[in-house]
PDB file of C-alpha atoms in Angstrom:
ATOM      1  CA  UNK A  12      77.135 114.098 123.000  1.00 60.00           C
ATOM      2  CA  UNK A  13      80.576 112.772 122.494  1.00 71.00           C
ATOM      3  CA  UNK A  14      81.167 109.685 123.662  1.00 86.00           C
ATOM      4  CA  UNK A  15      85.042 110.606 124.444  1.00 93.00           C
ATOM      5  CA  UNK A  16      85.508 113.566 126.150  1.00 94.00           C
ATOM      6  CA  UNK A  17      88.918 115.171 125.989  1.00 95.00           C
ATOM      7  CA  UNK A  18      91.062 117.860 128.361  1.00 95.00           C
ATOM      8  CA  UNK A  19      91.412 120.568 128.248  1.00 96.00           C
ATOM      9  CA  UNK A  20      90.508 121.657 125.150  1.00 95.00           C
ATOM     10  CA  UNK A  21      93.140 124.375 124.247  1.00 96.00           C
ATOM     11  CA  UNK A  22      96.793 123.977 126.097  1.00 97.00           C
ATOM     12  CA  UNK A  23      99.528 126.981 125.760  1.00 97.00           C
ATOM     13  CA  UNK A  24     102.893 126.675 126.881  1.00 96.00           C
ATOM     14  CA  UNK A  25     106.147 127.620 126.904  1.00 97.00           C
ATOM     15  CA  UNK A  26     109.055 125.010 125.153  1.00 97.00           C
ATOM     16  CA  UNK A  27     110.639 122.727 127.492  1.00 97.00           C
ATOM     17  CA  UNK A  28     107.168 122.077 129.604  1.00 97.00           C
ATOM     18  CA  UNK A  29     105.810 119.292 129.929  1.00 97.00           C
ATOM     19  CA  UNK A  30     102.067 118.809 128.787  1.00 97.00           C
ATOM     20  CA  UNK A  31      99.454 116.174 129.476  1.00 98.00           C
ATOM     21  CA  UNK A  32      96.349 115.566 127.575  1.00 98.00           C
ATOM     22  CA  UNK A  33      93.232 113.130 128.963  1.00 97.00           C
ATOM     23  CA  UNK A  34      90.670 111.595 127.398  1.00 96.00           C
ATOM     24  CA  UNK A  35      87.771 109.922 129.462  1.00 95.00           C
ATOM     25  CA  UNK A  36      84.651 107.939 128.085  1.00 94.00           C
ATOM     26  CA  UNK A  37      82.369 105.864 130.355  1.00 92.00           C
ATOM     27  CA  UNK A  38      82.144 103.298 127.530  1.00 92.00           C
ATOM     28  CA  UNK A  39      85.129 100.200 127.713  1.00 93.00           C
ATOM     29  CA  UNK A  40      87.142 100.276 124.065  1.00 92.00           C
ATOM     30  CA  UNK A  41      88.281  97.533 121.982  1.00 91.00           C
ATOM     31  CA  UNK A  42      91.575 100.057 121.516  1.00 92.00           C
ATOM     32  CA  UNK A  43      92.184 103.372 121.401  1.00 94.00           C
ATOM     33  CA  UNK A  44      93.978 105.566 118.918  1.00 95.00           C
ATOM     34  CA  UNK A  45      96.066 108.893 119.156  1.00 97.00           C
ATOM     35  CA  UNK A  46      95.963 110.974 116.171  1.00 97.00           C
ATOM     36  CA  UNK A  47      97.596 114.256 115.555  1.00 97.00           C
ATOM     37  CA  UNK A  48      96.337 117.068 112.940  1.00 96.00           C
ATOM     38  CA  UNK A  49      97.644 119.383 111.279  1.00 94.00           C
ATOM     39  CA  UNK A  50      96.529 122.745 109.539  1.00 89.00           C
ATOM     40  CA  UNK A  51      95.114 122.069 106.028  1.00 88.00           C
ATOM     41  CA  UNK A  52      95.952 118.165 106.876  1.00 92.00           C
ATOM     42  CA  UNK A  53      94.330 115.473 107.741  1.00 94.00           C
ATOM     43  CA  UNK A  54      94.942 113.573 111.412  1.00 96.00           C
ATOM     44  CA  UNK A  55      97.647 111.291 111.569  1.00 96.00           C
ATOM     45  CA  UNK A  56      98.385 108.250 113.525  1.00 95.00           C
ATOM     46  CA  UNK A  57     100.531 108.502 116.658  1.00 96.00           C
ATOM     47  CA  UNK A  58      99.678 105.224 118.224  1.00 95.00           C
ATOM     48  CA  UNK A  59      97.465 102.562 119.439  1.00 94.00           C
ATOM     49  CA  UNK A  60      96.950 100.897 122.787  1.00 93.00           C
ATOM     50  CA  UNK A  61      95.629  97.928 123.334  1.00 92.00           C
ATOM     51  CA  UNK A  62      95.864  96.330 126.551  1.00 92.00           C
ATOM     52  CA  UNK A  63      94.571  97.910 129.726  1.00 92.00           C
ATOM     53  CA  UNK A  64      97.202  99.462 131.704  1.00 93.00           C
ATOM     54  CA  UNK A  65      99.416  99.390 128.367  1.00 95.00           C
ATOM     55  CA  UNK A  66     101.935 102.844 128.256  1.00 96.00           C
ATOM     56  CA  UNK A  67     104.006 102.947 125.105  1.00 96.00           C
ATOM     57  CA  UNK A  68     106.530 105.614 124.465  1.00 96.00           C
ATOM     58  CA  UNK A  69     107.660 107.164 121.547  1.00 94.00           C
ATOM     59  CA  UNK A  70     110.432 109.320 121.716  1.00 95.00           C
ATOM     60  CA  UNK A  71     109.191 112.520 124.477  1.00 97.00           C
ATOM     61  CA  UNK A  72     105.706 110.857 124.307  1.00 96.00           C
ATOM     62  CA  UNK A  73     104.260 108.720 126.720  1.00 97.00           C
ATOM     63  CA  UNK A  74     100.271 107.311 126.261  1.00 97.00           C
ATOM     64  CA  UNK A  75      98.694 104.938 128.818  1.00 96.00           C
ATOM     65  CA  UNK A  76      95.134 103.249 128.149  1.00 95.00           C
ATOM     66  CA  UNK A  77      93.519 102.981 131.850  1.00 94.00           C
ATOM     67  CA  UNK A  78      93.055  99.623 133.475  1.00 93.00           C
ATOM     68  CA  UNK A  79      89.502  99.387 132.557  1.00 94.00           C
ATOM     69  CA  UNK A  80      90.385 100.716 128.644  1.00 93.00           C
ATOM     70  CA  UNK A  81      88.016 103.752 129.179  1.00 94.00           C
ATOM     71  CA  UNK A  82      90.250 106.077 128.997  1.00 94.00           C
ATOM     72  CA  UNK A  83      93.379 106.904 128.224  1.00 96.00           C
ATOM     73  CA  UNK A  84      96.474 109.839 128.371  1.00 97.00           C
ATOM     74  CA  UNK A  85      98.858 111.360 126.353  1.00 97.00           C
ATOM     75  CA  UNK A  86     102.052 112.925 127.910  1.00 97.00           C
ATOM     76  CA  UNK A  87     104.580 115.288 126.344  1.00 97.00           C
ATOM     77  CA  UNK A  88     108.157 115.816 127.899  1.00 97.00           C
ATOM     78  CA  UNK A  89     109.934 118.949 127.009  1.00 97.00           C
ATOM     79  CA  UNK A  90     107.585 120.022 124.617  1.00 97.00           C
ATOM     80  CA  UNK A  91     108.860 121.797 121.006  1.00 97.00           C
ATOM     81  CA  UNK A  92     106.928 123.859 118.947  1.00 96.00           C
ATOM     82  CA  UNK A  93     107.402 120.758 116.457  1.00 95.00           C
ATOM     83  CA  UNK A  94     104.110 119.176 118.782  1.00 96.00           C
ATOM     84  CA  UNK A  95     102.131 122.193 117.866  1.00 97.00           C
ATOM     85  CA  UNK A  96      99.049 120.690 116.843  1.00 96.00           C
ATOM     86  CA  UNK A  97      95.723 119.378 117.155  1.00 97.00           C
ATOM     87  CA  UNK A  98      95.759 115.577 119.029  1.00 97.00           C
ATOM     88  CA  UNK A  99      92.397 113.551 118.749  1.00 96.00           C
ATOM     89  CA  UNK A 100      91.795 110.429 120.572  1.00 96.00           C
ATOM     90  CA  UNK A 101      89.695 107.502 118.763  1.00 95.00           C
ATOM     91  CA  UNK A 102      87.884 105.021 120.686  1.00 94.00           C
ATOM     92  CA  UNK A 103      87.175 101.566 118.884  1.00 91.00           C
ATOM     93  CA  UNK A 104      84.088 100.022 120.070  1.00 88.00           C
ATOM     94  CA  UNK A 105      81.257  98.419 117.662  1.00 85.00           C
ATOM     95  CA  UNK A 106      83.301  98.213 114.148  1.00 84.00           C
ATOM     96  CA  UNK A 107      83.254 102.010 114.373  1.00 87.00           C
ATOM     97  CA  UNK A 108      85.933 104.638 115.603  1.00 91.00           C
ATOM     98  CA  UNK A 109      84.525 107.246 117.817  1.00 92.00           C
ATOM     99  CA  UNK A 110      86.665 110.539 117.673  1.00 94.00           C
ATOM    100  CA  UNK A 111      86.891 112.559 120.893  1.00 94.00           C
ATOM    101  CA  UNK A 112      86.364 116.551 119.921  1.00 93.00           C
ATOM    102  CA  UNK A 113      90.639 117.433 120.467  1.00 95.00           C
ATOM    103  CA  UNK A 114      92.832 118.948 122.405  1.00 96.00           C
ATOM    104  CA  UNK A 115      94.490 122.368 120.592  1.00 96.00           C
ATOM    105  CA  UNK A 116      98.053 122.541 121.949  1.00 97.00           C
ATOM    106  CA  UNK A 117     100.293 124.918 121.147  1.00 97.00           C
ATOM    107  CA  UNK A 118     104.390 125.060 122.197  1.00 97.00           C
ATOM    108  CA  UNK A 119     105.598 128.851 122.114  1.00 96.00           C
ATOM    109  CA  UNK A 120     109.587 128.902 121.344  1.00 95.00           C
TER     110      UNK A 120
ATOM    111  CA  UNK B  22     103.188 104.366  97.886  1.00 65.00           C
ATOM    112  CA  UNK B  23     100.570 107.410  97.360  1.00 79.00           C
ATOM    113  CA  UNK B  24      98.557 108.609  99.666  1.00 93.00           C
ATOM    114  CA  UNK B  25      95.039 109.504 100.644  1.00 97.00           C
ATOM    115  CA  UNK B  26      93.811 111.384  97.611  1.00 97.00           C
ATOM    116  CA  UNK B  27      90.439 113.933  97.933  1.00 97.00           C
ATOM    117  CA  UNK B  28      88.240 115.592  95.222  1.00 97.00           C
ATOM    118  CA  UNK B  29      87.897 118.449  95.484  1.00 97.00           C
ATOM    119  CA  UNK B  30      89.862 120.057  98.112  1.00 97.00           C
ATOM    120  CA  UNK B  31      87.520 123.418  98.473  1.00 97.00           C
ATOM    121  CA  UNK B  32      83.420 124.083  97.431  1.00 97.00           C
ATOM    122  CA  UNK B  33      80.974 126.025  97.774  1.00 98.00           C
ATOM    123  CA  UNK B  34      77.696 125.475  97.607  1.00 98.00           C
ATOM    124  CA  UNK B  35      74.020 127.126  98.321  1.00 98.00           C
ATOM    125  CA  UNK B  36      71.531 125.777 100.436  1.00 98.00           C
ATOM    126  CA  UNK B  37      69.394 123.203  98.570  1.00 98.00           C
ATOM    127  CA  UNK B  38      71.941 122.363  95.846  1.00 98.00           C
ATOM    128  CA  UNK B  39      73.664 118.858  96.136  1.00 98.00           C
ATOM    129  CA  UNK B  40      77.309 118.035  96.134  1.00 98.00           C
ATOM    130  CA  UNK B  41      79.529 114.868  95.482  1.00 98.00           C
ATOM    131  CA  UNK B  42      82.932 114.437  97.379  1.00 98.00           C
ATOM    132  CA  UNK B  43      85.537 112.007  95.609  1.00 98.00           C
ATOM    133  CA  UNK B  44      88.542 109.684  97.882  1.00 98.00           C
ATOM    134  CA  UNK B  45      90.904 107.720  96.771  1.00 98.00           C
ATOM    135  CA  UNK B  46      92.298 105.293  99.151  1.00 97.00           C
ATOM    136  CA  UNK B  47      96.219 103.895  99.414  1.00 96.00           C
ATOM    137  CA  UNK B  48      96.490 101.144  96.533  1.00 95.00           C
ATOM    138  CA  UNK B  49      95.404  97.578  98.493  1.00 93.00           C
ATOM    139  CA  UNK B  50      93.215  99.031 101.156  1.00 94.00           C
ATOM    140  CA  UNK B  51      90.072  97.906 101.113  1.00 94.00           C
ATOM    141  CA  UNK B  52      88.139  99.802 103.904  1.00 95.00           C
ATOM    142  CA  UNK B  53      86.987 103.493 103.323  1.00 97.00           C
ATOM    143  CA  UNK B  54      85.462 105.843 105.974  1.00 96.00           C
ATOM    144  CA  UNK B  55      83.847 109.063 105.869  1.00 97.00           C
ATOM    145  CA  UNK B  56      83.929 111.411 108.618  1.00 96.00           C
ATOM    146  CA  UNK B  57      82.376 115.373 109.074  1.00 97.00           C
ATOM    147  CA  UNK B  58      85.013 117.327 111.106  1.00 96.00           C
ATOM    148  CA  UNK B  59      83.433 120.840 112.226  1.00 93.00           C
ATOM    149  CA  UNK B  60      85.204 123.029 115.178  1.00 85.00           C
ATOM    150  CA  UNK B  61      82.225 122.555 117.471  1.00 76.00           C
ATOM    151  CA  UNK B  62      81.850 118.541 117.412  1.00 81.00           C
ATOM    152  CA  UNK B  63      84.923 117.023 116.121  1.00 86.00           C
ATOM    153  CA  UNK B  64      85.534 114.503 113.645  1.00 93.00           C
ATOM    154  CA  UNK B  65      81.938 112.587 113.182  1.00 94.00           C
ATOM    155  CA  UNK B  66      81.671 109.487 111.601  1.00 93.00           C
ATOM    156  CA  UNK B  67      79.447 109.375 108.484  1.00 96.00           C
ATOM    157  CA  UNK B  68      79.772 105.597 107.087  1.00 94.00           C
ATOM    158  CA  UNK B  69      82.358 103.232 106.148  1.00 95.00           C
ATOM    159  CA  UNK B  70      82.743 100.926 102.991  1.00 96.00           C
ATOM    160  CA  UNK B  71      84.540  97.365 102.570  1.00 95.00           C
ATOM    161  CA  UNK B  72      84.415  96.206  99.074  1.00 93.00           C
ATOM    162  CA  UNK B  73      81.739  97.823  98.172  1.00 95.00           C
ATOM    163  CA  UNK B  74      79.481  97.382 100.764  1.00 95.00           C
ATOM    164  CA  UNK B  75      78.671  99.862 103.488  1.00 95.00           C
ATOM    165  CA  UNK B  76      79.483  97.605 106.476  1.00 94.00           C
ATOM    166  CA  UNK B  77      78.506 100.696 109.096  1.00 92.00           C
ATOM    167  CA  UNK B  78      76.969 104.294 109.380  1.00 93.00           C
ATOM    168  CA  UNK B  79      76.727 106.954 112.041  1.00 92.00           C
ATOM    169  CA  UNK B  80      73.991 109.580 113.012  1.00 92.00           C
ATOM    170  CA  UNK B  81      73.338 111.446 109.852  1.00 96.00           C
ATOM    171  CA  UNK B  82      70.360 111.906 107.747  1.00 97.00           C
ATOM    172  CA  UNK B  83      69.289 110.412 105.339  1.00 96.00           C
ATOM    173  CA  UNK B  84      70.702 113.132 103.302  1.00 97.00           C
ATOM    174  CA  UNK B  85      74.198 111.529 103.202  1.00 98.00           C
ATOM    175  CA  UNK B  86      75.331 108.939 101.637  1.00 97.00           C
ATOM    176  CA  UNK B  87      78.065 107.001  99.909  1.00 97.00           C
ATOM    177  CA  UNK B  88      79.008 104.239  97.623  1.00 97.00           C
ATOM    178  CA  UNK B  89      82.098 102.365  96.760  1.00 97.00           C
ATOM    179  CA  UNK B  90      83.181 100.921  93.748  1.00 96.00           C
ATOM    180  CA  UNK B  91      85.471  97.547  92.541  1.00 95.00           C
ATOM    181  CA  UNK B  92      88.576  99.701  93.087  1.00 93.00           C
ATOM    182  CA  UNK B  93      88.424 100.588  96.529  1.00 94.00           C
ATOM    183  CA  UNK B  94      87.158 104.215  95.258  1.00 97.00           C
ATOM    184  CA  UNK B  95      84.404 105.662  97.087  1.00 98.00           C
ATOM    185  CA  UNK B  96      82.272 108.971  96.839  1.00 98.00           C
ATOM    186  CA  UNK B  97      80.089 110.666  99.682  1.00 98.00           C
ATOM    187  CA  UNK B  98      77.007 112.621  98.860  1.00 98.00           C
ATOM    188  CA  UNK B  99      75.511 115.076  99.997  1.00 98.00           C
ATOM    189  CA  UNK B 100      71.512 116.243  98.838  1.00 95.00           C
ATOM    190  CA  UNK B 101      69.419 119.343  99.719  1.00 97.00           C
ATOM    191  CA  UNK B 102      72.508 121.107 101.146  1.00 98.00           C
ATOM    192  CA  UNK B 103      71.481 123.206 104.373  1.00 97.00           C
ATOM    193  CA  UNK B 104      73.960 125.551 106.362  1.00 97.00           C
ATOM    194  CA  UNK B 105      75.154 123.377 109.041  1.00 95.00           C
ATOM    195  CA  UNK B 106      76.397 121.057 106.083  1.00 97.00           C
ATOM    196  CA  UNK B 107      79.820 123.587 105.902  1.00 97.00           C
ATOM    197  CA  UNK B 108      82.453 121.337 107.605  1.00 97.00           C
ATOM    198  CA  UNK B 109      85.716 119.570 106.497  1.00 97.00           C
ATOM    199  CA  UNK B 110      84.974 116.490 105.403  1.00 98.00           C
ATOM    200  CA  UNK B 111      87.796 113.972 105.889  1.00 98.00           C
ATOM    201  CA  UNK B 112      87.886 110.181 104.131  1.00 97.00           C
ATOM    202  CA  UNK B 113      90.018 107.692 105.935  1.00 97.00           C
ATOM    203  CA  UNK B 114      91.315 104.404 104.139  1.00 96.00           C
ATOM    204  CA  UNK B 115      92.518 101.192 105.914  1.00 95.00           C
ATOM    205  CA  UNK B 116      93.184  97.528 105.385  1.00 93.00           C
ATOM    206  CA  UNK B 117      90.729  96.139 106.990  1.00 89.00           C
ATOM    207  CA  UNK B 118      88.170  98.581 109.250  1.00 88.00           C
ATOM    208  CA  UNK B 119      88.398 100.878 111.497  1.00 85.00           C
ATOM    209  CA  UNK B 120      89.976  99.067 114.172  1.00 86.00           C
ATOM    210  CA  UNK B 121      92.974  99.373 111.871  1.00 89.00           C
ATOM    211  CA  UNK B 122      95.667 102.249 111.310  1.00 91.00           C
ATOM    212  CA  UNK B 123      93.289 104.898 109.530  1.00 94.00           C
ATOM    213  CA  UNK B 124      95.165 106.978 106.595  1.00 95.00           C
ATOM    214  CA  UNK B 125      93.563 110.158 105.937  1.00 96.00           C
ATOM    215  CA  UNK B 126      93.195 112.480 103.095  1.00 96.00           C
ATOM    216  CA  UNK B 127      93.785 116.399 103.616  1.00 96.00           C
ATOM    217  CA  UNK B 128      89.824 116.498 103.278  1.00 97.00           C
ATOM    218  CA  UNK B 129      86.946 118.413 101.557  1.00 98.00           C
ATOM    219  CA  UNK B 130      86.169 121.555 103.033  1.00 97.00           C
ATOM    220  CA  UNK B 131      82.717 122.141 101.977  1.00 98.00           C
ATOM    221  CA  UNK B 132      80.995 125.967 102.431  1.00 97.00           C
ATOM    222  CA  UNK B 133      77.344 125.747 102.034  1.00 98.00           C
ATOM    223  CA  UNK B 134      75.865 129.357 101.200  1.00 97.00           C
TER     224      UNK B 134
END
């Protein structure tokens, strides 16, 4: 059983859209981290939040941790096929990083 | 500064055969993780090493395991290989742990026979 569960799971659209991503866990988290992956690569760091009810932007993406730091969302404005790619969220808790099972997005041009 | 460096990038293996995966971490980091990535459950954590001691491990047999040597090297293995051991298996280095930025490798994708 994971202990983060992310939405949805696979995410199609069209450039320009907008796209959100959730992930949920009924466990409270030191921090949480947003990775993306790539084909034939491994995940790379997008950001960290650390404060509940933290949102920090970079560029057309937005991430908020939730009040209670269980969960957390990722946000994409006017998506490019650029943010093709797989997005993991990581959930410290415990000295350990707990790696919710993805979100597959891909941006059609 | 180099990267996340993994040896070998592709095996194959059959079942009951045993298998040693290689990392190199960025030059000062001192924290190494190990983590199974398969399509049906993600990336799992296997263990994680901070000079040379493994400081914390996840839900895998006894089967796995790693070590870590005076240079921040580490290797993961893997005995008595069965076929749900095929995955991608990704090592992560960081300064400190993984409540740090983790820097990954491209990964080990491992085909067990």
């Amino acid at each position: 059983t994971q202990l983060l569960e992310q939405s949805p799971q696979f995410l199609s659209i069209q450039e320009g859209e907008n796209l959100t991503v959730y992930c949920n866990s009924s466990s409270v988290f030191s921090s949480l981290q947003w990775y993306r992956q790539e084909p034939g690569e491994g995940p790379v760091l997008l950001v960290t939040v650390v404060t509940g009810g933290e949102v920090k932007k970079l560029k057309r993406l937005t991430f908020q941790f939730g009040d209670a730091r269980k969960d957390s969302s990722l946000h994409i404005t006017a998506a490019q096929p650029g943010d093709t790619g797989l997005y993991l969220c990581a959930g410290a808790r415990d000295y350990k990083l707990s790696f919710g099972a993805g979100t597959t997005v891909t941006v059609r041009a | 500064k180099a990267g996340v460096t993994q040896t070998p990038r592709y095996l194959i293996k059959t079942r009951g055969q045993q298998v040693t995966l290689s990392c190199s971490p960025i030059s000062g980091h001192r924290s190494v993780s190990w983590y199974q990535q398969t399509p049906g459950q993600g990336l799992q954590f296997l263990f994680e090493y901070f000079s040379e001691t493994q400081r914390n491990k996840g839900n895998f047999p006894g089967r796995f395991s790693g070590r870590q040597f005076s240079n921040s090297r580490s290797e993961m293995n893997v005995s008595t290989l069965e076929l749900g051991d095929s995955a991608l298996y990704l090592c992560a280095s960081s300064l400190a742990g993984p409540y740090n930025e983790q820097f990954f490798g491209p990964g080990t994708r491992l085909t067990v026979l």
